[in-house]
Amino acid sequence: QVHVVESGGGLVQAGGSLRLSCAASGRTFSAYAMGWFRQAPGKEREFVAAISRTISTTYYADFVKGRFTISRDNAKNTVALQMNSLEPEDTAVYYCAADSGSISTKQYNWDYWGQGTQVTVSS
């Protein structure tokens, strides 16, 4: 069992930045790939970014490439999502997830989820 808690959401103007954090507890953090998904009102939850267990590989959705950066600190059991050049279309609830298997962009493949943190980008 892994428990994850997100923080860092808020309201920001278009073009601004936010940094989301996710703290994990429970089983060995480094045994899990970590990822971020988001869900906008009326839309399905979608993959944003993921990072492998060893920090060697990162994955991004096309719509965030060059703007968002995922990172993790296995010593602190944390994963972060640095979001720059935010757009109103980035408004959503952002979820942190942990995956014991291979990284997937499909939400049903991920094992553990946080409660989410709201990100609102005003135009």
Coordinates of N, CA, C and O in Angstrom, one line a residue:
Q1 N 0.8 -1.2 0.0 CA 0.0 0.0 0.0 C 0.9 1.2 0.0 O 1.9 1.3 0.8
V2 N 0.5 2.2 -0.9 CA 1.2 3.5 -0.9 C 0.2 4.6 -0.8 O -0.8 4.6 -1.4
H3 N 0.5 5.5 0.1 CA -0.4 6.7 0.3 C 0.3 7.9 -0.3 O 1.4 8.2 0.0
V4 N -0.5 8.6 -1.2 CA 0.1 9.8 -1.8 C -0.8 11.0 -1.5 O -2.0 10.9 -1.6
V5 N -0.1 12.1 -1.3 CA -0.8 13.3 -1.0 C -0.3 14.5 -1.9 O 1.0 14.7 -1.8
E6 N -1.1 15.1 -2.6 CA -0.7 16.2 -3.5 C -0.8 17.6 -2.7 O -1.6 17.7 -1.8
S7 N 0.0 18.5 -3.2 CA -0.1 19.9 -2.7 C 0.5 20.8 -3.7 O 1.1 20.4 -4.7
G8 N 0.2 22.1 -3.5 CA 0.8 23.1 -4.4 C -0.1 23.7 -5.5 O 0.3 24.6 -6.2
G9 N -1.4 23.2 -5.5 CA -2.3 23.8 -6.5 C -2.7 25.2 -6.1 O -2.4 25.7 -5.0
G10 N -3.4 25.9 -7.0 CA -3.9 27.2 -6.7 C -4.3 27.9 -8.0 O -4.5 27.3 -9.0
L11 N -4.5 29.2 -7.8 CA -4.9 30.1 -8.9 C -3.7 30.9 -9.5 O -3.0 31.5 -8.7
V12 N -3.6 30.9 -10.8 CA -2.4 31.6 -11.4 C -2.9 32.2 -12.7 O -3.8 31.6 -13.3
Q13 N -2.3 33.3 -13.1 CA -2.6 33.9 -14.4 C -2.0 33.1 -15.5 O -0.9 32.5 -15.3
A14 N -2.5 33.2 -16.7 CA -1.9 32.6 -17.9 C -0.5 33.1 -18.0 O -0.2 34.3 -17.9
G15 N 0.4 32.2 -18.4 CA 1.8 32.5 -18.5 C 2.6 32.3 -17.2 O 3.8 32.4 -17.3
G16 N 1.9 32.1 -16.1 CA 2.5 31.9 -14.9 C 3.0 30.5 -14.6 O 2.9 29.6 -15.5
S17 N 3.5 30.3 -13.4 CA 4.0 29.0 -13.0 C 3.5 28.5 -11.7 O 3.1 29.3 -10.9
L18 N 3.4 27.2 -11.6 CA 3.1 26.5 -10.3 C 3.9 25.3 -10.2 O 4.3 24.7 -11.2
R19 N 4.2 24.9 -9.0 CA 4.9 23.7 -8.7 C 4.1 22.8 -7.8 O 3.8 23.2 -6.7
L20 N 3.7 21.6 -8.3 CA 2.9 20.7 -7.6 C 3.9 19.7 -6.9 O 4.9 19.3 -7.5
S21 N 3.5 19.3 -5.7 CA 4.3 18.3 -5.0 C 3.5 17.1 -4.6 O 2.3 17.3 -4.4
C22 N 4.1 16.0 -4.5 CA 3.4 14.8 -4.0 C 4.3 14.0 -3.0 O 5.4 13.7 -3.4
A23 N 3.7 13.8 -1.9 CA 4.5 13.1 -0.8 C 3.9 11.7 -0.7 O 2.7 11.5 -0.7
A24 N 4.8 10.7 -0.7 CA 4.3 9.3 -0.6 C 4.8 8.7 0.7 O 5.9 9.0 1.2
S25 N 4.0 7.8 1.2 CA 4.4 7.0 2.4 C 3.9 5.6 2.2 O 3.0 5.3 1.4
G26 N 4.4 4.7 3.0 CA 4.0 3.3 2.9 C 5.2 2.5 2.4 O 6.3 2.5 2.9
R27 N 5.0 1.7 1.3 CA 6.0 0.8 0.8 C 7.1 1.6 0.2 O 7.1 2.8 0.0
T28 N 8.2 0.9 -0.2 CA 9.4 1.5 -0.7 C 9.1 2.4 -1.9 O 8.6 1.9 -2.9
F29 N 9.3 3.7 -1.7 CA 8.9 4.7 -2.8 C 9.7 4.4 -4.1 O 9.1 4.5 -5.1
S30 N 10.9 4.0 -4.0 CA 11.7 3.8 -5.2 C 11.3 2.6 -6.0 O 11.8 2.4 -7.1
A31 N 10.4 1.8 -5.4 CA 9.9 0.6 -6.2 C 8.7 1.0 -7.1 O 8.3 0.1 -7.9
Y32 N 8.3 2.3 -7.1 CA 7.2 2.7 -7.9 C 7.6 3.8 -8.9 O 8.3 4.7 -8.6
A33 N 7.1 3.6 -10.1 CA 7.1 4.7 -11.0 C 6.0 5.7 -10.5 O 5.0 5.3 -9.9
M34 N 6.2 7.0 -10.8 CA 5.3 8.0 -10.3 C 4.8 8.8 -11.5 O 5.6 9.1 -12.4
G35 N 3.6 9.3 -11.4 CA 3.0 10.1 -12.5 C 2.0 11.1 -12.0 O 1.6 11.1 -10.9
W36 N 1.7 11.9 -13.0 CA 0.7 13.0 -12.8 C -0.4 12.8 -13.9 O 0.0 12.7 -15.1
F37 N -1.6 12.9 -13.5 CA -2.7 13.0 -14.4 C -3.5 14.2 -14.1 O -3.3 14.8 -13.0
R38 N -4.4 14.6 -14.9 CA -5.3 15.7 -14.6 C -6.7 15.4 -15.2 O -6.9 14.7 -16.1
Q39 N -7.7 16.1 -14.6 CA -9.1 15.9 -15.0 C -9.7 17.3 -15.0 O -9.9 17.9 -13.9
A40 N -10.1 17.8 -16.1 CA -10.9 19.0 -16.3 C -12.4 18.7 -16.2 O -12.8 17.6 -16.4
P41 N -13.2 19.7 -15.8 CA -14.6 19.5 -15.7 C -15.2 19.0 -17.0 O -15.0 19.5 -18.0
G42 N -16.0 17.9 -16.8 CA -16.6 17.3 -18.0 C -15.8 16.5 -18.9 O -16.2 16.0 -20.0
K43 N -14.5 16.3 -18.5 CA -13.6 15.5 -19.4 C -13.0 14.3 -18.6 O -13.1 14.3 -17.4
E44 N -12.5 13.4 -19.3 CA -11.9 12.2 -18.7 C -10.5 12.6 -18.2 O -9.8 13.5 -18.6
R45 N -10.1 11.8 -17.2 CA -8.8 12.0 -16.6 C -7.7 11.6 -17.7 O -7.9 10.6 -18.4
E46 N -6.7 12.5 -17.8 CA -5.7 12.3 -18.8 C -4.3 12.3 -18.3 O -4.0 13.0 -17.3
F47 N -3.4 11.6 -18.9 CA -2.0 11.5 -18.5 C -1.3 12.8 -18.8 O -1.5 13.4 -19.8
V48 N -0.5 13.2 -17.8 CA 0.3 14.4 -18.0 C 1.8 14.1 -18.1 O 2.5 14.5 -19.0
A49 N 2.3 13.4 -17.1 CA 3.8 13.1 -17.1 C 4.0 11.9 -16.1 O 3.2 11.6 -15.2
A50 N 5.2 11.3 -16.3 CA 5.6 10.2 -15.5 C 7.1 10.1 -15.4 O 7.8 10.6 -16.3
I51 N 7.6 9.5 -14.3 CA 9.0 9.3 -14.2 C 9.3 7.9 -13.6 O 8.5 7.4 -12.8
S52 N 10.3 7.3 -14.2 CA 10.6 5.9 -13.8 C 11.2 5.8 -12.4 O 11.5 6.8 -11.8
R53 N 11.3 4.6 -11.9 CA 11.8 4.4 -10.5 C 13.1 4.9 -10.3 O 13.4 5.5 -9.2
T54 N 14.0 4.8 -11.3 CA 15.4 5.2 -11.1 C 15.7 6.6 -11.6 O 16.8 7.0 -11.7
I55 N 14.6 7.3 -11.9 CA 14.8 8.7 -12.4 C 15.4 8.8 -13.7 O 15.7 9.9 -14.2
S56 N 15.7 7.7 -14.4 CA 16.4 7.8 -15.6 C 15.5 8.2 -16.8 O 16.1 8.6 -17.8
T57 N 14.2 8.0 -16.7 CA 13.4 8.2 -17.8 C 12.1 9.0 -17.4 O 11.5 8.7 -16.4
T58 N 11.8 9.9 -18.3 CA 10.6 10.7 -18.0 C 9.7 10.6 -19.3 O 10.2 10.4 -20.4
Y59 N 8.4 10.8 -19.1 CA 7.4 10.8 -20.1 C 6.5 11.9 -20.0 O 6.1 12.3 -18.9
Y60 N 6.1 12.5 -21.1 CA 5.2 13.7 -21.1 C 4.1 13.5 -22.2 O 4.4 13.0 -23.3
A61 N 3.0 14.0 -21.8 CA 1.9 14.2 -22.9 C 2.4 15.3 -23.8 O 3.1 16.2 -23.4
D62 N 2.0 15.2 -25.1 CA 2.4 16.2 -26.1 C 2.1 17.6 -25.7 O 2.8 18.5 -25.9
F63 N 0.9 17.7 -25.0 CA 0.4 19.1 -24.8 C 1.2 19.8 -23.6 O 1.0 21.0 -23.4
V64 N 2.1 19.1 -22.9 CA 2.9 19.7 -21.9 C 4.4 19.7 -22.2 O 5.1 20.3 -21.4
K65 N 4.8 19.1 -23.2 CA 6.2 19.0 -23.5 C 6.8 20.5 -23.7 O 6.3 21.3 -24.4
G66 N 7.9 20.6 -23.0 CA 8.6 21.9 -23.0 C 8.1 22.9 -22.0 O 8.7 24.0 -21.8
R67 N 6.9 22.6 -21.4 CA 6.4 23.5 -20.4 C 6.4 22.9 -19.0 O 6.6 23.6 -18.0
F68 N 6.2 21.6 -18.8 CA 6.1 20.9 -17.6 C 7.4 20.1 -17.4 O 7.9 19.5 -18.4
T69 N 7.8 19.9 -16.2 CA 9.0 19.0 -15.8 C 8.6 18.2 -14.6 O 8.2 18.8 -13.6
I70 N 8.8 16.9 -14.7 CA 8.5 16.0 -13.6 C 9.9 15.6 -13.0 O 10.9 15.4 -13.7
S71 N 9.9 15.5 -11.7 CA 11.1 15.1 -11.0 C 10.8 14.4 -9.7 O 9.6 14.4 -9.3
R72 N 11.7 13.6 -9.2 CA 11.5 12.9 -8.0 C 12.7 12.9 -7.1 O 13.8 13.0 -7.6
D73 N 12.5 12.7 -5.8 CA 13.6 12.6 -4.9 C 13.3 11.4 -4.1 O 12.4 11.4 -3.2
N74 N 14.0 10.3 -4.4 CA 13.8 9.0 -3.7 C 14.2 9.1 -2.2 O 13.7 8.3 -1.4
A75 N 15.1 9.9 -1.9 CA 15.5 10.1 -0.5 C 14.4 10.7 0.4 O 14.3 10.5 1.6
K76 N 13.6 11.6 -0.3 CA 12.5 12.3 0.5 C 11.1 11.7 0.2 O 10.1 12.2 0.7
N77 N 11.1 10.7 -0.7 CA 9.8 10.1 -1.1 C 8.8 11.2 -1.6 O 7.6 11.2 -1.3
T78 N 9.3 12.0 -2.5 CA 8.5 13.0 -3.1 C 8.7 13.1 -4.6 O 9.7 12.6 -5.2
V79 N 7.6 13.5 -5.3 CA 7.7 13.8 -6.7 C 7.1 15.1 -7.0 O 6.1 15.6 -6.3
A80 N 7.6 15.8 -7.9 CA 7.2 17.2 -8.2 C 6.8 17.4 -9.7 O 7.3 16.6 -10.5
L81 N 6.0 18.3 -9.9 CA 5.6 18.7 -11.3 C 5.8 20.2 -11.4 O 4.9 20.9 -10.8
Q82 N 6.8 20.7 -12.1 CA 7.0 22.1 -12.3 C 6.2 22.5 -13.6 O 6.5 21.9 -14.6
M83 N 5.3 23.4 -13.4 CA 4.5 23.8 -14.6 C 4.7 25.3 -14.9 O 4.5 26.1 -14.1
N84 N 5.2 25.5 -16.1 CA 5.5 26.8 -16.6 C 4.7 27.2 -17.8 O 4.1 26.3 -18.4
S85 N 4.6 28.4 -18.1 CA 3.8 28.9 -19.2 C 2.4 28.3 -19.2 O 1.9 27.8 -20.2
L86 N 1.8 28.4 -18.1 CA 0.5 27.8 -17.9 C -0.6 28.5 -18.8 O -0.5 29.7 -19.0
E87 N -1.5 27.7 -19.3 CA -2.6 28.2 -20.1 C -3.9 27.9 -19.5 O -4.0 27.0 -18.7
P88 N -5.0 28.7 -19.8 CA -6.3 28.4 -19.2 C -6.7 26.9 -19.5 O -7.4 26.4 -18.6
E89 N -6.3 26.3 -20.6 CA -6.6 24.9 -20.9 C -5.9 23.9 -19.9 O -6.3 22.8 -19.9
D90 N -5.0 24.4 -19.1 CA -4.4 23.6 -18.1 C -5.2 23.5 -16.8 O -4.8 22.7 -15.9
T91 N -6.3 24.2 -16.7 CA -7.1 24.2 -15.5 C -7.7 22.8 -15.4 O -8.4 22.3 -16.3
A92 N -7.5 22.2 -14.2 CA -8.0 20.9 -13.9 C -7.6 20.5 -12.5 O -6.8 21.2 -11.8
V93 N -8.1 19.4 -12.0 CA -7.6 18.8 -10.8 C -6.5 17.9 -11.2 O -6.6 17.0 -12.1
Y94 N -5.4 18.0 -10.5 CA -4.1 17.3 -10.9 C -4.0 16.2 -9.8 O -4.0 16.5 -8.6
Y95 N -3.7 15.0 -10.3 CA -3.6 13.8 -9.4 C -2.2 13.2 -9.5 O -1.7 13.0 -10.6
C96 N -1.7 12.8 -8.4 CA -0.5 12.1 -8.3 C -0.8 10.6 -8.2 O -1.8 10.2 -7.6
A97 N 0.0 9.8 -8.9 CA -0.3 8.3 -8.9 C 1.0 7.5 -8.8 O 2.1 8.0 -9.2
A98 N 0.9 6.3 -8.3 CA 2.0 5.4 -8.2 C 1.7 4.1 -8.9 O 0.6 3.6 -8.9
D99 N 2.7 3.6 -9.6 CA 2.6 2.4 -10.4 C 3.7 1.4 -10.2 O 4.9 1.7 -10.3
S100 N 3.3 0.2 -9.8 CA 4.3 -0.9 -9.5 C 4.7 -1.6 -10.7 O 5.7 -2.3 -10.7
G101 N 4.0 -1.4 -11.8 CA 4.4 -2.1 -13.1 C 5.0 -1.1 -14.1 O 5.7 -0.1 -13.7
S102 N 4.9 -1.4 -15.3 CA 5.4 -0.6 -16.4 C 4.6 0.7 -16.5 O 3.4 0.7 -16.3
I103 N 5.3 1.8 -16.8 CA 4.6 3.1 -16.9 C 3.6 3.0 -18.1 O 3.9 2.5 -19.2
S104 N 2.4 3.5 -17.8 CA 1.4 3.5 -18.8 C 0.7 4.9 -18.8 O 0.6 5.6 -17.8
T105 N 0.2 5.3 -19.9 CA -0.6 6.5 -20.0 C -2.0 6.3 -19.7 O -2.8 7.2 -19.6
K106 N -2.4 5.1 -19.4 CA -3.8 4.7 -19.1 C -4.0 4.7 -17.6 O -3.3 4.0 -16.9
Q107 N -5.0 5.5 -17.1 CA -5.1 5.6 -15.7 C -5.5 4.3 -15.0 O -5.1 4.1 -13.8
Y108 N -6.1 3.3 -15.7 CA -6.5 2.1 -15.0 C -5.3 1.2 -14.7 O -5.4 0.2 -14.0
N109 N -4.1 1.5 -15.3 CA -2.9 0.7 -15.0 C -2.2 1.2 -13.7 O -1.3 0.5 -13.3
W110 N -2.6 2.3 -13.2 CA -1.9 2.9 -12.0 C -2.5 2.4 -10.8 O -3.7 2.2 -10.7
D111 N -1.7 2.1 -9.8 CA -2.2 1.4 -8.6 C -2.7 2.3 -7.5 O -3.7 1.9 -6.8
Y112 N -2.1 3.4 -7.2 CA -2.5 4.2 -6.1 C -2.6 5.7 -6.5 O -1.8 6.2 -7.4
W113 N -3.6 6.4 -5.9 CA -3.9 7.7 -6.3 C -4.1 8.6 -5.1 O -4.5 8.2 -4.1
G114 N -3.7 9.9 -5.3 CA -4.0 10.9 -4.3 C -5.4 11.5 -4.5 O -6.1 11.1 -5.4
Q115 N -5.8 12.4 -3.7 CA -7.1 13.0 -3.7 C -7.1 14.2 -4.8 O -8.2 14.6 -5.1
G116 N -6.0 14.6 -5.2 CA -6.0 15.7 -6.2 C -5.8 17.1 -5.7 O -6.1 17.3 -4.5
T117 N -5.3 17.9 -6.5 CA -5.1 19.3 -6.1 C -5.6 20.2 -7.3 O -5.2 19.9 -8.4
Q118 N -6.4 21.2 -7.0 CA -7.0 22.0 -8.0 C -6.0 23.1 -8.6 O -5.3 23.8 -7.8
V119 N -5.9 23.1 -9.9 CA -5.1 24.2 -10.6 C -6.0 25.0 -11.5 O -6.7 24.4 -12.3
T120 N -6.0 26.2 -11.3 CA -6.9 27.1 -12.0 C -6.0 28.2 -12.7 O -5.3 28.9 -12.0
V121 N -6.1 28.3 -14.0 CA -5.4 29.3 -14.8 C -6.3 30.3 -15.4 O -7.2 29.9 -16.2
S122 N -6.2 31.5 -15.0 CA -7.1 32.6 -15.5 C -6.5 33.2 -16.7 O -5.3 33.4 -16.8
S123 N -7.4 33.7 -17.6 CA -6.9 34.3 -18.8 C -6.7 35.8 -18.7 O -7.1 36.4 -17.7

